[in-house]
Coordinates of C-alpha atoms in Angstrom, one line a residue:
X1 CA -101.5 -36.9 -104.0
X2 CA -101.6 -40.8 -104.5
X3 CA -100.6 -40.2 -108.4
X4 CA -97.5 -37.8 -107.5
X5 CA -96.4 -40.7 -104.6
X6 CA -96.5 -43.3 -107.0
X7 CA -95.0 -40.8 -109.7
X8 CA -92.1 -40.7 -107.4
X9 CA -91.7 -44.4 -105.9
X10 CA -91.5 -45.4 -109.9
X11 CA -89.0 -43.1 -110.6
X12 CA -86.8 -43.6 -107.8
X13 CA -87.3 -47.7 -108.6
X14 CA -86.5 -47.5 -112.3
X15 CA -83.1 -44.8 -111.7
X16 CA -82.0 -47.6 -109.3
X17 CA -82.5 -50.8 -111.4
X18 CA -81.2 -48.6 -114.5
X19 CA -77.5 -48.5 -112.3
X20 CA -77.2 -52.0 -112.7
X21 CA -75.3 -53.3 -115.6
X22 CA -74.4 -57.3 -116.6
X23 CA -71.0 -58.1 -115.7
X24 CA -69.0 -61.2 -115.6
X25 CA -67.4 -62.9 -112.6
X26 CA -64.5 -64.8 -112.8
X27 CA -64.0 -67.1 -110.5
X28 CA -60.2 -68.3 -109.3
X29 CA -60.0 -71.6 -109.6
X30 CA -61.7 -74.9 -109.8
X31 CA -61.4 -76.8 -106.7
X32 CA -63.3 -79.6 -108.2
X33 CA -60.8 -80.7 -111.5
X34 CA -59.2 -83.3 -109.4
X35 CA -62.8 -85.8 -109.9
X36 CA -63.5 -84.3 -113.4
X37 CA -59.9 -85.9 -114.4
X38 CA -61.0 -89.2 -112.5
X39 CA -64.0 -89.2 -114.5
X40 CA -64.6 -87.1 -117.3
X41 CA -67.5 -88.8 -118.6
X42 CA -69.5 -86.8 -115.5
X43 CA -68.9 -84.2 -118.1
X44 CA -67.7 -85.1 -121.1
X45 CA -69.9 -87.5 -123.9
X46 CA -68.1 -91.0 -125.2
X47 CA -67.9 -89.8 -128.4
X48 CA -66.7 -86.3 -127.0
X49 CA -63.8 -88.5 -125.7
X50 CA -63.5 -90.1 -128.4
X51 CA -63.6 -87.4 -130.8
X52 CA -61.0 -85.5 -128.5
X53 CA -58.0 -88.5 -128.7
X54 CA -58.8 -89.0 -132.2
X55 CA -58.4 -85.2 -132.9
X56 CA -54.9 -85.7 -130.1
X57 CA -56.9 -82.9 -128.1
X58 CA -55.9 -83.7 -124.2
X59 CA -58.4 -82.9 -121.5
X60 CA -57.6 -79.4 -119.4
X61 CA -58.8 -77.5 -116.4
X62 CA -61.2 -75.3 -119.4
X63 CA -62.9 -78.7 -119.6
X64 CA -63.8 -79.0 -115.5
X65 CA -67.3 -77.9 -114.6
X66 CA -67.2 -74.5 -113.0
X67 CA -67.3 -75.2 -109.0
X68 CA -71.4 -75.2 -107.6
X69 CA -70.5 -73.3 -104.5
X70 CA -69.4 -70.5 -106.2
X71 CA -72.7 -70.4 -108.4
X72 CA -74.5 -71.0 -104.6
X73 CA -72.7 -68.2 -102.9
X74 CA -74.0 -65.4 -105.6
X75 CA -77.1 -66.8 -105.4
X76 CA -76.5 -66.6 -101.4
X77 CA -75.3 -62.9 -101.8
X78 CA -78.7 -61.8 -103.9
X79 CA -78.0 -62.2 -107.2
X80 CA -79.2 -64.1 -110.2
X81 CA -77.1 -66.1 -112.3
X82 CA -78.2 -65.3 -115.9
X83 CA -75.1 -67.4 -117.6
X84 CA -72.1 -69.1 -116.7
X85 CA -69.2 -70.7 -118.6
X86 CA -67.2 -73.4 -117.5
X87 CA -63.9 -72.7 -120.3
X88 CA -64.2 -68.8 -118.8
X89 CA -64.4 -70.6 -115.5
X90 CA -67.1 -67.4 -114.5
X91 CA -70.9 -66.5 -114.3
X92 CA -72.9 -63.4 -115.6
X93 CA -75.2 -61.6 -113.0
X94 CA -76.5 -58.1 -112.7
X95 CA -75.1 -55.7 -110.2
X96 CA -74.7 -52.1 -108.8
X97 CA -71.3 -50.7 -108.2
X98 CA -71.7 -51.2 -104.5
X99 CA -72.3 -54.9 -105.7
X100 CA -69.6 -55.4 -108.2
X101 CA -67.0 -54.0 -105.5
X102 CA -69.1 -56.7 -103.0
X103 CA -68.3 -59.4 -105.3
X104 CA -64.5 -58.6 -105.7
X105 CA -63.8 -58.8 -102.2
X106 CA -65.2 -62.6 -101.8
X107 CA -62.6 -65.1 -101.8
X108 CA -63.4 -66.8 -104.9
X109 CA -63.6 -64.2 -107.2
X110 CA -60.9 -63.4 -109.0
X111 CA -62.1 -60.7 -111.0
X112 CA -65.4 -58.6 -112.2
X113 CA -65.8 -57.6 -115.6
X114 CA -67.9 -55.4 -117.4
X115 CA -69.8 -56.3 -120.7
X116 CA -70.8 -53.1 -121.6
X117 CA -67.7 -51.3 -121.5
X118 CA -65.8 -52.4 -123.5
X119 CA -63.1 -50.1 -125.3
X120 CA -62.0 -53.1 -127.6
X121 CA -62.9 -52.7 -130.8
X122 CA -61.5 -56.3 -131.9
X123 CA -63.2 -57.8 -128.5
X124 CA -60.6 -59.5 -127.5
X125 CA -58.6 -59.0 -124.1
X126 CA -56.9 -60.8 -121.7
X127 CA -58.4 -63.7 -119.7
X128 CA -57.3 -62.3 -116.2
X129 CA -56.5 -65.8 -114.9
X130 CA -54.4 -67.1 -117.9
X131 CA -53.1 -64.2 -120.0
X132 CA -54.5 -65.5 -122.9
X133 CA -56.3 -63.5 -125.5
X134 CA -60.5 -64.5 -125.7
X135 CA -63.4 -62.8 -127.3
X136 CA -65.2 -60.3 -125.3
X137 CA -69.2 -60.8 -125.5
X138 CA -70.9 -57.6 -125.6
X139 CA -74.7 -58.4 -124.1
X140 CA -77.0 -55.0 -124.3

């Protein structure tokens, strides 16, 4: 009886955790650019700088350092950051469909995005926030 319980509980876990699926977050802005411009070496190396004017490569909001509340609140909401880029301006976490549709309604999302699925042969697509086209990491 014990055996067939257990049997059970570890299948009902693993179909569960097998409905997740890593998708990417994109967050809408960067509230935080304004002191990034002010001082770009919080970020930014001297000879990153340096390299940048020689190369006539002006600083941009890609370069700003994605904002730490939004990392905080999906922490907040139950999830685990596993990546994050700042020039995507989004994080990568594990979720449900109950929680991707979770984290589309907070305020600072702008979109969720699927790695898995994706019909793109080329992997490129459309950043949802600028329009323009970036490759699409598949993670499996």
């Amino acid at each position: 009886m014990k055996k067939l319980l257990l049997f059970c509980f570890l299948t009902g876990y693993l179909s569960v955790s097998a409905q997740t699926e890593l998708v990417f977050v994109y967050f809408t802005d960067k509230p935080n650019k304004a002191a990034f411009y002010a001082n770009p070496l919080s970020e930014l190396s001297q000879k990153s700088l340096n390299r940048r004017t020689a190369l006539g490569i002006s600083l941009n909001d890609q370069d700003a350092p994605i904002e730490p509340s939004y990392l905080q609140n999906l922490q907040n909401l139950g999830f685990t950051v596993t990546d994050y880029s700042k020039w995507l301006n989004g994080a990568a976490v594990n979720a449900t469909p109950t929680q991707k549709a979770q984290l589309q309604a907070q305020p600072f999302v702008l979109s969720v995005e699927s790695f898995a699925r994706n019909g793109n042969p080329t992997g490129l697509k459309k950043h949802p926030a600028n329009g323009k086209m970036i490759q699409v990491l598949i993670k499996f």
